[in-house]
CSV table of C-alpha atoms in Angstrom, one decimal:
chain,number,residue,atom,x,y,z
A,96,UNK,CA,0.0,0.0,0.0
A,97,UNK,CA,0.9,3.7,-0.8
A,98,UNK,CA,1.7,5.7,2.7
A,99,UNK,CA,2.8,9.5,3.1
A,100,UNK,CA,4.9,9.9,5.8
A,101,UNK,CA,5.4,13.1,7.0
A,102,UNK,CA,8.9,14.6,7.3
A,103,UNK,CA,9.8,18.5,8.0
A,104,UNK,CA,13.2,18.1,8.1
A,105,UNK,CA,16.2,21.0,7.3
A,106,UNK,CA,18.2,19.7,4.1
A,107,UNK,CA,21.2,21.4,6.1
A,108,UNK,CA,19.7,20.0,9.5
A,109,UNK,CA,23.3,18.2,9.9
A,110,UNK,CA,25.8,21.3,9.7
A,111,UNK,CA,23.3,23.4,11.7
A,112,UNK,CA,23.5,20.5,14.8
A,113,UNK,CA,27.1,20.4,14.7
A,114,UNK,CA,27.2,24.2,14.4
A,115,UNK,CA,25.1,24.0,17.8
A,116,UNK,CA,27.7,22.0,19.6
A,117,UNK,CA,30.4,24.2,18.1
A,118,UNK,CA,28.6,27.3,19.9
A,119,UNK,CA,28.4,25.3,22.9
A,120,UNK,CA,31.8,24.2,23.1
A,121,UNK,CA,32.8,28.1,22.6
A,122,UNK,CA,30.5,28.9,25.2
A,123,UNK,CA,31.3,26.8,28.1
A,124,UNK,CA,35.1,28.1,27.7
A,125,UNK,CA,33.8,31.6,27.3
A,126,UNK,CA,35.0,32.5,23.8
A,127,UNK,CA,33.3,35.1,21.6
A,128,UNK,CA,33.1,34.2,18.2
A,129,UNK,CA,33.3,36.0,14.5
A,130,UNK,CA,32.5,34.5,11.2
A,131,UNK,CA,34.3,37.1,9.1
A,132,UNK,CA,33.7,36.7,5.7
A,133,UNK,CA,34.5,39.0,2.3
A,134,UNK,CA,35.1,38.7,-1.3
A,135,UNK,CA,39.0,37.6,-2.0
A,136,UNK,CA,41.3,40.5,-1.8
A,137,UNK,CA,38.5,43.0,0.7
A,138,UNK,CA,41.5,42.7,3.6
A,139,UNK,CA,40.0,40.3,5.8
A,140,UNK,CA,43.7,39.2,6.8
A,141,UNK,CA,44.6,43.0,6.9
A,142,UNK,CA,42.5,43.5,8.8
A,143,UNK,CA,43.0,40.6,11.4
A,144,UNK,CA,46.6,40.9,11.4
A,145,UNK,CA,46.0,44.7,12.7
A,146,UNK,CA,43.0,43.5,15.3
A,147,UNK,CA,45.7,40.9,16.7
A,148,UNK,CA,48.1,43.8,17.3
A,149,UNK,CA,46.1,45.7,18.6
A,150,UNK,CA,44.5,44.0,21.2
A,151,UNK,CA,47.7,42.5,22.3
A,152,UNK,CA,47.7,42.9,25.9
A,153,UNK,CA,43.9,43.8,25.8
A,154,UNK,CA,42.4,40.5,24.4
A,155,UNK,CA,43.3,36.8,23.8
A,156,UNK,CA,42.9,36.4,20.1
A,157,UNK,CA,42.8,32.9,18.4
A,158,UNK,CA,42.4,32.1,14.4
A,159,UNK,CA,40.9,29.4,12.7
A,160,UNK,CA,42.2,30.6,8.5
A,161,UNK,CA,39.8,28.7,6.0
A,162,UNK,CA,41.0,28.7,2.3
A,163,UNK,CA,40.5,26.7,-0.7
A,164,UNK,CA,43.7,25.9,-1.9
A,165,UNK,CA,46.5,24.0,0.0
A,166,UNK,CA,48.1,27.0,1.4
A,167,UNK,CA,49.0,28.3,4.7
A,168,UNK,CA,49.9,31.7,3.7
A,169,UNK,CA,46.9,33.7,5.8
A,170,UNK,CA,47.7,31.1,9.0
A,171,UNK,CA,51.5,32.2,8.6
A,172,UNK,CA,50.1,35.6,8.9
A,173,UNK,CA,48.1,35.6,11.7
A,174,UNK,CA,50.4,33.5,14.0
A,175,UNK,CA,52.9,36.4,13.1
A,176,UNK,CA,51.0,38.8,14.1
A,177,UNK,CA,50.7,37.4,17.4
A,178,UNK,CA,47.8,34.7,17.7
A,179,UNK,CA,47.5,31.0,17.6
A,180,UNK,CA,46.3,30.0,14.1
A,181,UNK,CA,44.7,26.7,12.9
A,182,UNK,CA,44.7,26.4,9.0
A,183,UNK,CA,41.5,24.8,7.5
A,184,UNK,CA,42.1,24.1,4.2
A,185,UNK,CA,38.8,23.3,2.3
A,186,UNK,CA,40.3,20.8,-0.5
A,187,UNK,CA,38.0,22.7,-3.2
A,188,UNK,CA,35.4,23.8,-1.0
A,189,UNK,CA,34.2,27.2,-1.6
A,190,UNK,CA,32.8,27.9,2.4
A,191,UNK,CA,33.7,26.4,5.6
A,192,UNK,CA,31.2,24.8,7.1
A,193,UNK,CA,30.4,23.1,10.9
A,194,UNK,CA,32.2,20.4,11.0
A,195,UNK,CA,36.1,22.1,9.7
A,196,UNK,CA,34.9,24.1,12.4
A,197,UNK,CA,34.7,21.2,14.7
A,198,UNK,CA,38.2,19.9,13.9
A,199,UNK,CA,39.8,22.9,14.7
A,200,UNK,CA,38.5,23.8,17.7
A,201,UNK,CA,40.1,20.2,18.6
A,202,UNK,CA,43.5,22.2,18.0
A,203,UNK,CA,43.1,25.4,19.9
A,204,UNK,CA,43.2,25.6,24.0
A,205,UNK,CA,39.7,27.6,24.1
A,206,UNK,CA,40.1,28.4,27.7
A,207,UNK,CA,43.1,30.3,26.8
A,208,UNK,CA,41.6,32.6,24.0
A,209,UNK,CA,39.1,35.7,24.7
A,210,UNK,CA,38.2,36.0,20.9
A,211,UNK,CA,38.1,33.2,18.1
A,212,UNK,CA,38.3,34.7,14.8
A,213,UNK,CA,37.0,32.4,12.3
A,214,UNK,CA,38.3,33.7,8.7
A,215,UNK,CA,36.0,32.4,5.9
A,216,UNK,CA,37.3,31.6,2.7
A,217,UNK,CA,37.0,34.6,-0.1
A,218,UNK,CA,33.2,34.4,-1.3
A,219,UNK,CA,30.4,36.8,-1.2
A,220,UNK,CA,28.0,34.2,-2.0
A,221,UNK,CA,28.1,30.6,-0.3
A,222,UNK,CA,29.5,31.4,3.2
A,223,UNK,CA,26.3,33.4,4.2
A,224,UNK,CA,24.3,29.9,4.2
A,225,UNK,CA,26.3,28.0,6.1
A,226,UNK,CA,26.4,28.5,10.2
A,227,UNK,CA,29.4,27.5,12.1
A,228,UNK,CA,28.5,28.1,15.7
A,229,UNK,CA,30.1,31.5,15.9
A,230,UNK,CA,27.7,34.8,17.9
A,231,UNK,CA,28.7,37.2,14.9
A,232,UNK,CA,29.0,37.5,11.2
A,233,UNK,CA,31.1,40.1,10.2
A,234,UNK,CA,30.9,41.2,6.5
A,235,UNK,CA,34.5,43.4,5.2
A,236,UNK,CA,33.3,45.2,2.2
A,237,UNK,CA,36.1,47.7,0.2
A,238,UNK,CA,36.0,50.4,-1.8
A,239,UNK,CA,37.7,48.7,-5.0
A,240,UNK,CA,35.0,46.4,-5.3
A,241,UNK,CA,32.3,49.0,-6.2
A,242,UNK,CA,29.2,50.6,-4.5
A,243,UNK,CA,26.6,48.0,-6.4
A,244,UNK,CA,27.6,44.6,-3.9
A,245,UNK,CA,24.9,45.0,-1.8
A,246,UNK,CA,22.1,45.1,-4.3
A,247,UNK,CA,24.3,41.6,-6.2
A,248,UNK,CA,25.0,39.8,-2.9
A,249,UNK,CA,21.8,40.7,-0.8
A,250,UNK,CA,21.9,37.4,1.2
A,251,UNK,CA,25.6,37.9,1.9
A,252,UNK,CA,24.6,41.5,3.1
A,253,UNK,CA,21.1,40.2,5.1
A,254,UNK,CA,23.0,38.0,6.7
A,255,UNK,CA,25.2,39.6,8.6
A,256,UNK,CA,25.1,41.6,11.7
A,257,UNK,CA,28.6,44.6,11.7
A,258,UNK,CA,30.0,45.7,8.7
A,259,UNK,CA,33.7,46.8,8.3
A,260,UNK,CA,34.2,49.0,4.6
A,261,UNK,CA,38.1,49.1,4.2
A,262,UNK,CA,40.2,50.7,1.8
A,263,UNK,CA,38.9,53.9,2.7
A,264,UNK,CA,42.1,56.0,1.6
A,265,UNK,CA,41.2,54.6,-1.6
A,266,UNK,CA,37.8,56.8,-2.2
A,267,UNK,CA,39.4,59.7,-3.7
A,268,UNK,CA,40.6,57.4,-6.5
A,269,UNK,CA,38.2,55.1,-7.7
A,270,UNK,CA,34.8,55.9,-8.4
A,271,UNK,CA,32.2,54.8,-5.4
A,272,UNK,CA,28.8,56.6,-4.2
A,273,UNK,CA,28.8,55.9,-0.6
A,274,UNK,CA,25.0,57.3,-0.6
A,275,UNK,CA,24.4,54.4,-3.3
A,276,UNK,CA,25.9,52.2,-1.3
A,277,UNK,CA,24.7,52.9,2.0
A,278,UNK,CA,21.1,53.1,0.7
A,279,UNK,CA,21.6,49.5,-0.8
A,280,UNK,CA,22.7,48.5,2.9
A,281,UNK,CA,19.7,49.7,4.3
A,282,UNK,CA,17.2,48.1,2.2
A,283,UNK,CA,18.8,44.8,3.4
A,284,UNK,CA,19.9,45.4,7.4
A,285,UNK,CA,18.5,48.2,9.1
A,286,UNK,CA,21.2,49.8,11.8
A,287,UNK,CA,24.0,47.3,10.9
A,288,UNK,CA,26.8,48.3,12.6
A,289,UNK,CA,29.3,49.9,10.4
A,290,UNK,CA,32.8,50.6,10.3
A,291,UNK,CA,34.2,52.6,7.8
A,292,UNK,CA,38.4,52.2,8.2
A,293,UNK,CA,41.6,51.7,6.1
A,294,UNK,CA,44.0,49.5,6.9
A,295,UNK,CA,46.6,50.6,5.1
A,296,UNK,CA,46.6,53.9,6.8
A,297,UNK,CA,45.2,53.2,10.3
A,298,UNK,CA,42.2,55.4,9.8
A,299,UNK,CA,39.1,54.0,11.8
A,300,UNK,CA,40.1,51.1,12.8
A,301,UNK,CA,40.3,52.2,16.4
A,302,UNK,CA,36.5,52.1,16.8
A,303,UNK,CA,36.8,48.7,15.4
A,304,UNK,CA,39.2,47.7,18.1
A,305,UNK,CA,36.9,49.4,20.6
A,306,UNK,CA,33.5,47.7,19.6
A,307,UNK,CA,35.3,44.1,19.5
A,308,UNK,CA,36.6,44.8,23.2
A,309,UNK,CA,32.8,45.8,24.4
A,310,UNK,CA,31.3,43.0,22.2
A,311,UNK,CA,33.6,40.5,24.2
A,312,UNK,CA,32.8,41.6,27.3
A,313,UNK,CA,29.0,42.0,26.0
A,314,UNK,CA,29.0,38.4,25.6
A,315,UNK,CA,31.2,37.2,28.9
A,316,UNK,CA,28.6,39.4,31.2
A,317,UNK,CA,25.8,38.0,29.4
A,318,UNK,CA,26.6,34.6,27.3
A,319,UNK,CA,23.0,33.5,26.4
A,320,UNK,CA,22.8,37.1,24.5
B,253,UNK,CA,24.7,25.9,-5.4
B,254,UNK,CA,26.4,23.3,-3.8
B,255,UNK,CA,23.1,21.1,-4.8
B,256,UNK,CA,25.1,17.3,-5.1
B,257,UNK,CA,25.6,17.6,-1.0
B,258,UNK,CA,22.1,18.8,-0.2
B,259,UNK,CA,21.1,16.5,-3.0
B,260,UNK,CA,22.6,13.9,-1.1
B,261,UNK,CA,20.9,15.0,2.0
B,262,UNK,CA,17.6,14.7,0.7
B,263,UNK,CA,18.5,11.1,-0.1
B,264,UNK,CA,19.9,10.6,3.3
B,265,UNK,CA,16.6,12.1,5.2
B,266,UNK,CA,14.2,10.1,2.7
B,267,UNK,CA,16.0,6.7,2.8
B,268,UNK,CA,16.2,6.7,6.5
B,269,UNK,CA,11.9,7.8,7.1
B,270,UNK,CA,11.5,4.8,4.7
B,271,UNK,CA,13.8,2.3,6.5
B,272,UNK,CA,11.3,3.0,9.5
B,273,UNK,CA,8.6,2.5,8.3
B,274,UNK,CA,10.4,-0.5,6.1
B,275,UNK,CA,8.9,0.5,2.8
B,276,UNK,CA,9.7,-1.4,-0.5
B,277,UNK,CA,10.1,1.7,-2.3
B,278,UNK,CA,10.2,5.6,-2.1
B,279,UNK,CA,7.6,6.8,-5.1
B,280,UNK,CA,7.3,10.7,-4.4
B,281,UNK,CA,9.1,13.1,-2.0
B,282,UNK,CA,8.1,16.5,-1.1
B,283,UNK,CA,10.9,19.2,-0.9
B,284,UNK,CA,10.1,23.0,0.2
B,285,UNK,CA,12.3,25.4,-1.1
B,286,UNK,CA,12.2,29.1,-0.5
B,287,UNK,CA,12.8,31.6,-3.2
B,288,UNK,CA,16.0,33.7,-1.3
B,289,UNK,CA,17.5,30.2,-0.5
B,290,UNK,CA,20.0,29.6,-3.8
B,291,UNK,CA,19.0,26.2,-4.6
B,292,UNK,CA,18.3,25.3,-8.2
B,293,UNK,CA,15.2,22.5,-8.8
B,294,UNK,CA,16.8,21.2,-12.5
B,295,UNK,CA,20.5,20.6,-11.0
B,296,UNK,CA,18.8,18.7,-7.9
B,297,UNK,CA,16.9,16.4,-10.3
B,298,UNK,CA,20.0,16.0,-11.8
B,299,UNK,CA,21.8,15.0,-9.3
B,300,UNK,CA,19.0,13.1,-8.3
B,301,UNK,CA,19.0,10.8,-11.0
B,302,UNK,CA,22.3,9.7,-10.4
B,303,UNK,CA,22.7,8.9,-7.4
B,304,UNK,CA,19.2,7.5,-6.4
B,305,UNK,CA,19.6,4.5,-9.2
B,306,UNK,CA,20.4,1.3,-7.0
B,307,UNK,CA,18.5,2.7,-3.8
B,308,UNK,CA,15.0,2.3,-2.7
B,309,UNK,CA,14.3,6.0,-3.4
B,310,UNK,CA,14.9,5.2,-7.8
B,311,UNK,CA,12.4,6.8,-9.6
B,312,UNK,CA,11.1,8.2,-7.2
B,313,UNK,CA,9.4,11.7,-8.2
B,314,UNK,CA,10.5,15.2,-6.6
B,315,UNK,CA,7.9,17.7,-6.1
B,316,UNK,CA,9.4,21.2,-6.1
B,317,UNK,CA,7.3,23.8,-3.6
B,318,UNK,CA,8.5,27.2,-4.0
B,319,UNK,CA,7.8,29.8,-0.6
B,320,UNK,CA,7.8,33.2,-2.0
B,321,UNK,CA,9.8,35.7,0.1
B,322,UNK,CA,8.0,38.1,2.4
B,323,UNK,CA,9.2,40.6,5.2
B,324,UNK,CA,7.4,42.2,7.6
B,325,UNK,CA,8.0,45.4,8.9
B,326,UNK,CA,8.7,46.2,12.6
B,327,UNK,CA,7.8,49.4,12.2
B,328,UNK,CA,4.5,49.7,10.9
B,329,UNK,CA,3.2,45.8,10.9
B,330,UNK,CA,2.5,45.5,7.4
B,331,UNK,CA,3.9,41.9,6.1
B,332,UNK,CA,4.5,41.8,2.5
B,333,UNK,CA,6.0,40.1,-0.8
B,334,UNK,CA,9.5,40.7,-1.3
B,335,UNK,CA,9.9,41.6,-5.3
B,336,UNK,CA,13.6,42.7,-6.8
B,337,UNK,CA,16.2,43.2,-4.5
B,338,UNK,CA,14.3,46.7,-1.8
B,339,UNK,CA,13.0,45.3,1.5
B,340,UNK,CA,11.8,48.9,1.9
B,341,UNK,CA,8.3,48.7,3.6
B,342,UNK,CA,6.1,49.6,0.8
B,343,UNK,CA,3.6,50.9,3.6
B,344,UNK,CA,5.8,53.2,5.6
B,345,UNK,CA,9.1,53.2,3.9
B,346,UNK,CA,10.7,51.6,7.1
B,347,UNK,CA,13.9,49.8,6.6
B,348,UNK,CA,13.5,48.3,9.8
B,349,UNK,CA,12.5,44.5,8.5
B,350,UNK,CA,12.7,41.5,9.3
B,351,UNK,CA,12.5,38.8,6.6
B,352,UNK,CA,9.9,35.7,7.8
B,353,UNK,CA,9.4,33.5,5.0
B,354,UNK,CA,11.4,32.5,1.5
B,355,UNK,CA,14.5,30.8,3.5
B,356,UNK,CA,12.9,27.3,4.0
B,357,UNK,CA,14.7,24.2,2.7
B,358,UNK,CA,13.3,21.1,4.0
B,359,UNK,CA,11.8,17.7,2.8
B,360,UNK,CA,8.0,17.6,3.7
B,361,UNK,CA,7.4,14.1,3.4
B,362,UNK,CA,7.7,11.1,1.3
B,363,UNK,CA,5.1,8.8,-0.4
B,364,UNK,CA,5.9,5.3,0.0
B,365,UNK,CA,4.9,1.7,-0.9
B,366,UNK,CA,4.8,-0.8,1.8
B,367,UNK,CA,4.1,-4.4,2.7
B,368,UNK,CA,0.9,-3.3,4.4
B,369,UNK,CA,-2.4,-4.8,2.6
B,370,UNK,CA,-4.3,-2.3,1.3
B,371,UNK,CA,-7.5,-1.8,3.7
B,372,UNK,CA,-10.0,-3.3,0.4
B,373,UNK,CA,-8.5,-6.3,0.0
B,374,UNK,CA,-8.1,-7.5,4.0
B,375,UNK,CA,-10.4,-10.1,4.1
């Protein structure tokens, strides 16, 4: 006989349990998370390598570097610059997803680190979909790529919850309408936190440094936030 | 994107609701899909066809139900259809929204044949 059996189940139920028990596992050592994610080139690991610097002193800071290819250049980086580093490489993959994440939490003393920076491999487009267990995404936009992403990669730009714009020494040199830009934003994430900075020259990225610090301690006064 | 994993998922969920309820054969299954999640229906067929063959679940139709996005404002209420790429409230012009349906991607539920007589011909 013919029988319907009734299901409701999430296609990407598995990544999303094991992103659960990555969250926990952060949580019970008290580590505040980032997914940061960005096309290739935006400055993601310019813009970790000055964050490590930074809060030397301030803030623990651990790195989990996710790339496609079977290189270690962004982990070389990062542990340079002052923080334990884990290399993920993705064999092909274009996104990390839960269970990398898993692995290399394996490899990291988490009740040693203040801040896990988890840096997603170079995609506006795949990344957004898949969770890892981390509290924040953290989208690095730059000036070079053009004022139109937002309205191309709206689930990229939905889905996140602080945005960094770098490259801003670049603006008098390359044609972008921040208005056009900022308005495509909004359409998409209403008061998403923004932080307009350059690496290169050191402009703004104080107030970066500041709003990671409070976020941390955000979370460590109030974890189930 | 990505469809040949979640293709493989939707095997995995479908095979395994079967095997409980130890049916001979998987004949439909019912996938939701939202519109702003990227999946593509004719490259999950695709990948269907290949690697259901040898498994329970060959043949076996995929029904493709497509949510339609909407957001609903929290500033004014109003819930609407999200069309083009502006969330803008089309009643207040709030940018303030909060998007509540178009990201599903689930299996409903399968159609499957069993061992079970059918009720007319118990005698």
């Amino acid at each position: 006989m013919v029988k319907q059996i009734p299901i409701v189940e999430n296609i990407l139920s598995a990544n999303d349990e094991i992103a659960v028990k990555n969250r926990r596992r952060l949580d019970e050592a008290g580590v505040y998370g980032i997914n940061l994610m960005a096309s290739p080139g935006a400055g993601k690991t310019s813009l970790l390598e000055q964050t490590i610097q930074r809060l030397s002193g301030r803030l623990r800071v651990a790195v989990i570097e996710g790339d496609t290819a079977a290189t270690s250049i962004d982990a070389e980086r990062t542990e340079k610059a002052g923080a334990a580093s884990v290399q993920i490489n993705t064999g092909g993959n274009c996104h990390l997803e839960a269970h990398m994440i898993g692995m290399a939490l394996d490899q990291l003393d988490l009740n040693a680190i203040d801040l896990l920076v988890v840096e997603n491999v170079g995609n506006l487009v795949c990344p957004a979909g898949w969770k890892l267990g981390t509290h924040r995404n953290v989208l690095v936009a730059s000036i070079p790529e053009g004022d139109d992403k937002p309205y191309k990669y709206p689930g990229m730009y939905h889905n996140v919850q602080t945005l960094v714009i770098n490259k801003i020494d670049l603006l008098p040199y390359v044609p972008f309408n921040m208005d056009f830009f900022q308005k495509g934003v909004a359409a998409l994430n209403a008061d998403l936190t923004t932080f307009p900075l350059s690496c290169a020259s050191g402009e703004g990225v104080d107030a970066w440094i500041d709003w990671l610090v409070s976020a941390v301690e955000a979370h460590r006064a109030n974890p189930a936030g | 994107m990505h469809e040949m994993p979640v293709t493989q998922s939707v095997l995995e969920i479908a095979l395994r609701h079967a095997e409980s309820a130890q049916a001979q054969r998987i004949t439909d299954i019912y996938l939701v899909i939202g519109q702003l999640s990227s999946f593509v229906d004719d490259a999950i067929q695709f990948y269907w066809d290949i690697i259901s063959a040898g498994t329970i679940a060959q043949g076996a139709t995929l029904h493709f139900e497509r949510i339609p996005a909407e957001a609903r404002c929290n500033n004014c209420g109003q819930q609407y259809r999200l069309e083009g790429m502006d969330f803008t409230c089309p009643q207040c012009g709030g940018v303030d929204v909060q998007v509540v349906a178009g990201q599903e991607f689930y299996v409903d539920s399968i159609n499957v044949e069993t061992d079970e007589a059918d009720e007319e011909t118990k005698g």
